[in-house]
DNA sequence: TTTAATATTGAAAACGATTTCAAATAGAAT
DNA sequence: ATTCTATTTGAAATCGTTTTCAATATTAAA
């Protein structure tokens, strides 16, 4: 491997001069600088990031740590993060893991954005205690180096409940996702709470548990229909769009009509929702903005500003024909 | 920052003993090992990856370098890669960039999978020359440390052409994507070639250029319909499903029927295609398998095996109602 | 010329790990 | 007690940079 020493030797200067030249320091005369740069190009020099980071105690890398890559939901968010991170001279790496991740734990990153329910609170807290700035996207966590950028799930659910009640619905079911999901559970929580605000109590029997996928939504709704016979709610709120789409399919397969027999509404506004038949009424989440705000907040911390609250994310009810 | 020296001091041993203990060497007695591990836990030691990698000249990281995070297409492929990479004790980082990427160039990764038309051939070739194993997903590149894991685009197009001709179509148009895309262009190439094999010559006027998105497909098809009036092909092949979906929407908005007036077929078989109205006839690409084969091939090279050909990827024609 | 000021350069010490090689210790055999 | 072997440990070199500090070369002023 060709290193700085080789470049220096070739250019006939010392290692330090070579380093300065390559990093564009003003200390070095243009002549020597050129000599060094030429030498570097000639022998194909490429700096070693590990050595550089070790010395500088800084990587200029931001990590986005996910629990997995699946789902159409996250790519827009990743784009939002990438835009901001890149514009500030950092690099983004996206990693998935089933628990701790080497890149997070072993000082590969200057800051981290977490959307990974596998990762334990105390790991993240102790990292933050060692001054690693962290943005939490999937739960609330406190700490001097931690900021939360969370979706207004409860507010979204409340909006949806109000909307459905204003349309005359009195018995409303809910298709929840897996219980580990912060977003999913707070959507459920907000839903029940707003129902109660209207003096409607939620029937446990009308709570279905799926796993955020179209398939699981379809499956759970099918068994529910079979189990309940004609004893059905007039509307169901789903914790995300995918499950809503699956539920709609199940209902239609049973010869029932959406929204006439059962209204189905979702959460997220993924791309497929508008083209569905019928188009899905849902809560639109500004995914790219979510990423943008997360990245901005992180970079602000990396700039040694800690006394701020991340910008609020606003959701919007999109009324289509499914509910 | 607490480092190995601190651990050693705390445990009352030398740095080397501490290192051995933590890495589970058999050289160290169980007693001392335990002493060191306890000390490490007590003071919250976390190894420094940069130092480790610098010394070992190895990172155990595989990089996946994309041109961007957008599109529903890649997440499955990423899952395939992740599965294999993780099972072999490596980590995966996913990066997007508009040209070279620091993590690729500055020795952060032991191997790279490239799906990024921004990256220049000669950069990749010179990296490979320095013994960095590379898998190319988006073009053909030769070199001792380079393997190509490419989709059988031409074959897929040919299958589609044959299918359409067998259904009686004689004038078939094509909606291409941006000209930089290897997959897109080879799909077009295979399409034209197979037409010629049937002694049908392709009319330049029936070649539309969009940008792989639903929106661009919709737009290009709309202007095309307006421009051509009644002088239309009876079928159109699209270089991917998104554009096909957009095209269908445009056609329907013009009061025409798919497939009766114009048959539309796609390529990829994305999730939305089966639920479209009408469901889209397309070429199904095994995306996850694509990732799996890529990762396996890369790890094989990292295991110092170079004399092999990556497994072939097979595509399949899915006949639905759109064409 | 000599001196002072400034512009360039180089030697060497970090950064935090791994690993080689030699030394120390313990235990067993004589 | 002495020697030998096997086990366990430690000192120091190394990986490729950056950066401090001191030294040298250059220029301008006296």
mmCIF file with all atom_site columns, N, CA and C in Angstrom, chain B residues 85-132:
data_model
loop_
_atom_site.group_PDB
_atom_site.id
_atom_site.type_symbol
_atom_site.label_atom_id
_atom_site.label_alt_id
_atom_site.label_comp_id
_atom_site.label_asym_id
_atom_site.label_entity_id
_atom_site.label_seq_id
_atom_site.pdbx_PDB_ins_code
_atom_site.Cartn_x
_atom_site.Cartn_y
_atom_site.Cartn_z
_atom_site.occupancy
_atom_site.B_iso_or_equiv
_atom_site.pdbx_formal_charge
_atom_site.auth_seq_id
_atom_site.auth_comp_id
_atom_site.auth_asym_id
_atom_site.auth_atom_id
_atom_site.pdbx_PDB_model_num
ATOM 1   N N  . UNK B 1 85  ? -23.815 -11.050 4.336   1.00 0.00 ? 85  UNK B N  1
ATOM 2   C CA . UNK B 1 85  ? -22.673 -10.350 4.927   1.00 0.00 ? 85  UNK B CA 1
ATOM 3   C C  . UNK B 1 85  ? -22.613 -10.586 6.436   1.00 0.00 ? 85  UNK B C  1
ATOM 4   N N  . UNK B 1 86  ? -23.767 -10.464 7.066   1.00 0.00 ? 86  UNK B N  1
ATOM 5   C CA . UNK B 1 86  ? -23.800 -10.630 8.517   1.00 0.00 ? 86  UNK B CA 1
ATOM 6   C C  . UNK B 1 86  ? -23.431 -12.049 8.925   1.00 0.00 ? 86  UNK B C  1
ATOM 7   N N  . UNK B 1 87  ? -23.954 -13.007 8.165   1.00 0.00 ? 87  UNK B N  1
ATOM 8   C CA . UNK B 1 87  ? -23.717 -14.400 8.530   1.00 0.00 ? 87  UNK B CA 1
ATOM 9   C C  . UNK B 1 87  ? -22.235 -14.757 8.449   1.00 0.00 ? 87  UNK B C  1
ATOM 10  N N  . UNK B 1 88  ? -21.466 -13.939 7.758   1.00 0.00 ? 88  UNK B N  1
ATOM 11  C CA . UNK B 1 88  ? -20.039 -14.230 7.633   1.00 0.00 ? 88  UNK B CA 1
ATOM 12  C C  . UNK B 1 88  ? -19.193 -13.356 8.556   1.00 0.00 ? 88  UNK B C  1
ATOM 13  N N  . UNK B 1 89  ? -19.838 -12.685 9.464   1.00 0.00 ? 89  UNK B N  1
ATOM 14  C CA . UNK B 1 89  ? -19.077 -11.891 10.421  1.00 0.00 ? 89  UNK B CA 1
ATOM 15  C C  . UNK B 1 89  ? -18.610 -10.548 9.910   1.00 0.00 ? 89  UNK B C  1
ATOM 16  N N  . UNK B 1 90  ? -19.167 -10.114 8.816   1.00 0.00 ? 90  UNK B N  1
ATOM 17  C CA . UNK B 1 90  ? -18.843 -8.778  8.333   1.00 0.00 ? 90  UNK B CA 1
ATOM 18  C C  . UNK B 1 90  ? -19.980 -7.816  8.671   1.00 0.00 ? 90  UNK B C  1
ATOM 19  N N  . UNK B 1 91  ? -19.722 -6.535  8.520   1.00 0.00 ? 91  UNK B N  1
ATOM 20  C CA . UNK B 1 91  ? -20.777 -5.545  8.649   1.00 0.00 ? 91  UNK B CA 1
ATOM 21  C C  . UNK B 1 91  ? -21.033 -4.945  7.277   1.00 0.00 ? 91  UNK B C  1
ATOM 22  N N  . UNK B 1 92  ? -22.249 -4.476  7.084   1.00 0.00 ? 92  UNK B N  1
ATOM 23  C CA . UNK B 1 92  ? -22.573 -3.800  5.832   1.00 0.00 ? 92  UNK B CA 1
ATOM 24  C C  . UNK B 1 92  ? -22.819 -2.322  6.092   1.00 0.00 ? 92  UNK B C  1
ATOM 25  N N  . UNK B 1 93  ? -22.252 -1.489  5.268   1.00 0.00 ? 93  UNK B N  1
ATOM 26  C CA . UNK B 1 93  ? -22.654 -0.086  5.295   1.00 0.00 ? 93  UNK B CA 1
ATOM 27  C C  . UNK B 1 93  ? -23.182 0.282   3.916   1.00 0.00 ? 93  UNK B C  1
ATOM 28  N N  . UNK B 1 94  ? -24.260 1.022   3.915   1.00 0.00 ? 94  UNK B N  1
ATOM 29  C CA . UNK B 1 94  ? -24.855 1.443   2.658   1.00 0.00 ? 94  UNK B CA 1
ATOM 30  C C  . UNK B 1 94  ? -24.628 2.938   2.500   1.00 0.00 ? 94  UNK B C  1
ATOM 31  N N  . UNK B 1 95  ? -24.095 3.333   1.376   1.00 0.00 ? 95  UNK B N  1
ATOM 32  C CA . UNK B 1 95  ? -23.769 4.734   1.166   1.00 0.00 ? 95  UNK B CA 1
ATOM 33  C C  . UNK B 1 95  ? -24.287 5.185   -0.189  1.00 0.00 ? 95  UNK B C  1
ATOM 34  N N  . UNK B 1 96  ? -24.676 6.429   -0.261  1.00 0.00 ? 96  UNK B N  1
ATOM 35  C CA . UNK B 1 96  ? -25.054 6.998   -1.551  1.00 0.00 ? 96  UNK B CA 1
ATOM 36  C C  . UNK B 1 96  ? -24.100 8.130   -1.863  1.00 0.00 ? 96  UNK B C  1
ATOM 37  N N  . UNK B 1 97  ? -23.796 8.304   -3.122  1.00 0.00 ? 97  UNK B N  1
ATOM 38  C CA . UNK B 1 97  ? -22.894 9.398   -3.458  1.00 0.00 ? 97  UNK B CA 1
ATOM 39  C C  . UNK B 1 97  ? -23.045 9.788   -4.911  1.00 0.00 ? 97  UNK B C  1
ATOM 40  N N  . UNK B 1 98  ? -22.645 11.001  -5.197  1.00 0.00 ? 98  UNK B N  1
ATOM 41  C CA . UNK B 1 98  ? -22.749 11.510  -6.551  1.00 0.00 ? 98  UNK B CA 1
ATOM 42  C C  . UNK B 1 98  ? -21.453 11.295  -7.318  1.00 0.00 ? 98  UNK B C  1
ATOM 43  N N  . UNK B 1 99  ? -20.429 10.843  -6.674  1.00 0.00 ? 99  UNK B N  1
ATOM 44  C CA . UNK B 1 99  ? -19.261 10.327  -7.411  1.00 0.00 ? 99  UNK B CA 1
ATOM 45  C C  . UNK B 1 99  ? -18.444 9.408   -6.509  1.00 0.00 ? 99  UNK B C  1
ATOM 46  N N  . UNK B 1 100 ? -17.171 9.691   -6.333  1.00 0.00 ? 100 UNK B N  1
ATOM 47  C CA . UNK B 1 100 ? -16.404 8.832   -5.435  1.00 0.00 ? 100 UNK B CA 1
ATOM 48  C C  . UNK B 1 100 ? -16.916 9.024   -4.016  1.00 0.00 ? 100 UNK B C  1
ATOM 49  N N  . UNK B 1 101 ? -16.666 8.059   -3.187  1.00 0.00 ? 101 UNK B N  1
ATOM 50  C CA . UNK B 1 101 ? -17.141 8.146   -1.811  1.00 0.00 ? 101 UNK B CA 1
ATOM 51  C C  . UNK B 1 101 ? -15.950 7.865   -0.910  1.00 0.00 ? 101 UNK B C  1
ATOM 52  N N  . UNK B 1 102 ? -15.832 8.707   0.105   1.00 0.00 ? 102 UNK B N  1
ATOM 53  C CA . UNK B 1 102 ? -14.669 8.595   0.982   1.00 0.00 ? 102 UNK B CA 1
ATOM 54  C C  . UNK B 1 102 ? -14.496 7.176   1.523   1.00 0.00 ? 102 UNK B C  1
ATOM 55  N N  . UNK B 1 103 ? -15.612 6.571   1.916   1.00 0.00 ? 103 UNK B N  1
ATOM 56  C CA . UNK B 1 103 ? -15.498 5.246   2.527   1.00 0.00 ? 103 UNK B CA 1
ATOM 57  C C  . UNK B 1 103 ? -14.957 4.214   1.544   1.00 0.00 ? 103 UNK B C  1
ATOM 58  N N  . UNK B 1 104 ? -15.201 4.452   0.296   1.00 0.00 ? 104 UNK B N  1
ATOM 59  C CA . UNK B 1 104 ? -14.705 3.521   -0.714  1.00 0.00 ? 104 UNK B CA 1
ATOM 60  C C  . UNK B 1 104 ? -13.227 3.761   -0.982  1.00 0.00 ? 104 UNK B C  1
ATOM 61  N N  . UNK B 1 105 ? -12.879 5.021   -1.068  1.00 0.00 ? 105 UNK B N  1
ATOM 62  C CA . UNK B 1 105 ? -11.544 5.387   -1.531  1.00 0.00 ? 105 UNK B CA 1
ATOM 63  C C  . UNK B 1 105 ? -10.517 5.331   -0.409  1.00 0.00 ? 105 UNK B C  1
ATOM 64  N N  . UNK B 1 106 ? -10.953 5.559   0.809   1.00 0.00 ? 106 UNK B N  1
ATOM 65  C CA . UNK B 1 106 ? -9.970  5.691   1.880   1.00 0.00 ? 106 UNK B CA 1
ATOM 66  C C  . UNK B 1 106 ? -9.894  4.461   2.783   1.00 0.00 ? 106 UNK B C  1
ATOM 67  N N  . UNK B 1 107 ? -10.036 3.306   2.164   1.00 0.00 ? 107 UNK B N  1
ATOM 68  C CA . UNK B 1 107 ? -9.775  2.052   2.877   1.00 0.00 ? 107 UNK B CA 1
ATOM 69  C C  . UNK B 1 107 ? -10.681 1.790   4.074   1.00 0.00 ? 107 UNK B C  1
ATOM 70  N N  . UNK B 1 108 ? -11.914 2.226   3.997   1.00 0.00 ? 108 UNK B N  1
ATOM 71  C CA . UNK B 1 108 ? -12.824 1.886   5.074   1.00 0.00 ? 108 UNK B CA 1
ATOM 72  C C  . UNK B 1 108 ? -13.441 0.509   4.896   1.00 0.00 ? 108 UNK B C  1
ATOM 73  N N  . UNK B 1 109 ? -13.427 0.024   3.693   1.00 0.00 ? 109 UNK B N  1
ATOM 74  C CA . UNK B 1 109 ? -14.124 -1.236  3.436   1.00 0.00 ? 109 UNK B CA 1
ATOM 75  C C  . UNK B 1 109 ? -13.177 -2.293  2.866   1.00 0.00 ? 109 UNK B C  1
ATOM 76  N N  . UNK B 1 110 ? -13.471 -3.532  3.187   1.00 0.00 ? 110 UNK B N  1
ATOM 77  C CA . UNK B 1 110 ? -12.679 -4.643  2.669   1.00 0.00 ? 110 UNK B CA 1
ATOM 78  C C  . UNK B 1 110 ? -13.143 -5.075  1.284   1.00 0.00 ? 110 UNK B C  1
ATOM 79  N N  . UNK B 1 111 ? -14.347 -4.670  0.940   1.00 0.00 ? 111 UNK B N  1
ATOM 80  C CA . UNK B 1 111 ? -14.875 -5.038  -0.365  1.00 0.00 ? 111 UNK B CA 1
ATOM 81  C C  . UNK B 1 111 ? -16.051 -4.145  -0.686  1.00 0.00 ? 111 UNK B C  1
ATOM 82  N N  . UNK B 1 112 ? -16.405 -4.049  -1.962  1.00 0.00 ? 112 UNK B N  1
ATOM 83  C CA . UNK B 1 112 ? -17.463 -3.121  -2.334  1.00 0.00 ? 112 UNK B CA 1
ATOM 84  C C  . UNK B 1 112 ? -18.407 -3.726  -3.355  1.00 0.00 ? 112 UNK B C  1
ATOM 85  N N  . UNK B 1 113 ? -19.682 -3.373  -3.199  1.00 0.00 ? 113 UNK B N  1
ATOM 86  C CA . UNK B 1 113 ? -20.687 -3.730  -4.190  1.00 0.00 ? 113 UNK B CA 1
ATOM 87  C C  . UNK B 1 113 ? -21.176 -2.423  -4.792  1.00 0.00 ? 113 UNK B C  1
ATOM 88  N N  . UNK B 1 114 ? -21.105 -2.330  -6.099  1.00 0.00 ? 114 UNK B N  1
ATOM 89  C CA . UNK B 1 114 ? -21.360 -1.043  -6.739  1.00 0.00 ? 114 UNK B CA 1
ATOM 90  C C  . UNK B 1 114 ? -22.638 -1.070  -7.568  1.00 0.00 ? 114 UNK B C  1
ATOM 91  N N  . UNK B 1 115 ? -23.526 -0.141  -7.261  1.00 0.00 ? 115 UNK B N  1
ATOM 92  C CA . UNK B 1 115 ? -24.712 0.083   -8.078  1.00 0.00 ? 115 UNK B CA 1
ATOM 93  C C  . UNK B 1 115 ? -24.868 1.583   -8.156  1.00 0.00 ? 115 UNK B C  1
ATOM 94  N N  . UNK B 1 116 ? -24.002 2.192   -8.925  1.00 0.00 ? 116 UNK B N  1
ATOM 95  C CA . UNK B 1 116 ? -23.890 3.641   -8.887  1.00 0.00 ? 116 UNK B CA 1
ATOM 96  C C  . UNK B 1 116 ? -23.297 4.145   -10.198 1.00 0.00 ? 116 UNK B C  1
ATOM 97  N N  . UNK B 1 117 ? -24.176 4.599   -11.054 1.00 0.00 ? 117 UNK B N  1
ATOM 98  C CA . UNK B 1 117 ? -23.696 4.980   -12.380 1.00 0.00 ? 117 UNK B CA 1
ATOM 99  C C  . UNK B 1 117 ? -22.799 6.214   -12.340 1.00 0.00 ? 117 UNK B C  1
ATOM 100 N N  . UNK B 1 118 ? -22.801 6.898   -11.198 1.00 0.00 ? 118 UNK B N  1
ATOM 101 C CA . UNK B 1 118 ? -21.920 8.061   -11.091 1.00 0.00 ? 118 UNK B CA 1
ATOM 102 C C  . UNK B 1 118 ? -20.442 7.677   -11.031 1.00 0.00 ? 118 UNK B C  1
ATOM 103 N N  . UNK B 1 119 ? -20.184 6.483   -10.584 1.00 0.00 ? 119 UNK B N  1
ATOM 104 C CA . UNK B 1 119 ? -18.786 6.125   -10.321 1.00 0.00 ? 119 UNK B CA 1
ATOM 105 C C  . UNK B 1 119 ? -18.073 5.706   -11.584 1.00 0.00 ? 119 UNK B C  1
ATOM 106 N N  . UNK B 1 120 ? -16.917 6.281   -11.785 1.00 0.00 ? 120 UNK B N  1
ATOM 107 C CA . UNK B 1 120 ? -16.223 6.065   -13.050 1.00 0.00 ? 120 UNK B CA 1
ATOM 108 C C  . UNK B 1 120 ? -15.483 4.735   -13.080 1.00 0.00 ? 120 UNK B C  1
ATOM 109 N N  . UNK B 1 121 ? -15.478 4.160   -14.257 1.00 0.00 ? 121 UNK B N  1
ATOM 110 C CA . UNK B 1 121 ? -14.803 2.883   -14.459 1.00 0.00 ? 121 UNK B CA 1
ATOM 111 C C  . UNK B 1 121 ? -13.376 2.898   -13.939 1.00 0.00 ? 121 UNK B C  1
ATOM 112 N N  . UNK B 1 122 ? -12.664 3.949   -14.295 1.00 0.00 ? 122 UNK B N  1
ATOM 113 C CA . UNK B 1 122 ? -11.225 3.867   -14.011 1.00 0.00 ? 122 UNK B CA 1
ATOM 114 C C  . UNK B 1 122 ? -10.929 3.969   -12.523 1.00 0.00 ? 122 UNK B C  1
ATOM 115 N N  . UNK B 1 123 ? -11.800 4.664   -11.788 1.00 0.00 ? 123 UNK B N  1
ATOM 116 C CA . UNK B 1 123 ? -11.627 4.681   -10.326 1.00 0.00 ? 123 UNK B CA 1
ATOM 117 C C  . UNK B 1 123 ? -11.762 3.270   -9.779  1.00 0.00 ? 123 UNK B C  1
ATOM 118 N N  . UNK B 1 124 ? -12.825 2.608   -10.205 1.00 0.00 ? 124 UNK B N  1
ATOM 119 C CA . UNK B 1 124 ? -13.085 1.262   -9.703  1.00 0.00 ? 124 UNK B CA 1
ATOM 120 C C  . UNK B 1 124 ? -11.982 0.305   -10.127 1.00 0.00 ? 124 UNK B C  1
ATOM 121 N N  . UNK B 1 125 ? -11.549 0.462   -11.358 1.00 0.00 ? 125 UNK B N  1
ATOM 122 C CA . UNK B 1 125 ? -10.486 -0.421  -11.828 1.00 0.00 ? 125 UNK B CA 1
ATOM 123 C C  . UNK B 1 125 ? -9.204  -0.229  -11.039 1.00 0.00 ? 125 UNK B C  1
ATOM 124 N N  . UNK B 1 126 ? -8.910  1.014   -10.724 1.00 0.00 ? 126 UNK B N  1
ATOM 125 C CA . UNK B 1 126 ? -7.657  1.201   -10.002 1.00 0.00 ? 126 UNK B CA 1
ATOM 126 C C  . UNK B 1 126 ? -7.767  0.717   -8.564  1.00 0.00 ? 126 UNK B C  1
ATOM 127 N N  . UNK B 1 127 ? -8.952  0.838   -7.989  1.00 0.00 ? 127 UNK B N  1
ATOM 128 C CA . UNK B 1 127 ? -9.140  0.260   -6.652  1.00 0.00 ? 127 UNK B CA 1
ATOM 129 C C  . UNK B 1 127 ? -8.970  -1.255  -6.697  1.00 0.00 ? 127 UNK B C  1
ATOM 130 N N  . UNK B 1 128 ? -9.568  -1.851  -7.707  1.00 0.00 ? 128 UNK B N  1
ATOM 131 C CA . UNK B 1 128 ? -9.452  -3.298  -7.847  1.00 0.00 ? 128 UNK B CA 1
ATOM 132 C C  . UNK B 1 128 ? -8.000  -3.699  -8.067  1.00 0.00 ? 128 UNK B C  1
ATOM 133 N N  . UNK B 1 129 ? -7.282  -2.884  -8.785  1.00 0.00 ? 129 UNK B N  1
ATOM 134 C CA . UNK B 1 129 ? -5.872  -3.180  -8.995  1.00 0.00 ? 129 UNK B CA 1
ATOM 135 C C  . UNK B 1 129 ? -5.100  -3.187  -7.685  1.00 0.00 ? 129 UNK B C  1
ATOM 136 N N  . UNK B 1 130 ? -5.601  -2.425  -6.726  1.00 0.00 ? 130 UNK B N  1
ATOM 137 C CA . UNK B 1 130 ? -4.954  -2.449  -5.428  1.00 0.00 ? 130 UNK B CA 1
ATOM 138 C C  . UNK B 1 130 ? -5.591  -3.508  -4.527  1.00 0.00 ? 130 UNK B C  1
ATOM 139 N N  . UNK B 1 131 ? -6.181  -4.478  -5.169  1.00 0.00 ? 131 UNK B N  1
ATOM 140 C CA . UNK B 1 131 ? -6.669  -5.675  -4.475  1.00 0.00 ? 131 UNK B CA 1
ATOM 141 C C  . UNK B 1 131 ? -7.900  -5.442  -3.619  1.00 0.00 ? 131 UNK B C  1
ATOM 142 N N  . UNK B 1 132 ? -8.679  -4.446  -3.940  1.00 0.00 ? 132 UNK B N  1
ATOM 143 C CA . UNK B 1 132 ? -9.967  -4.296  -3.275  1.00 0.00 ? 132 UNK B CA 1
ATOM 144 C C  . UNK B 1 132 ? -11.000 -5.051  -4.113  1.00 0.00 ? 132 UNK B C  1
#
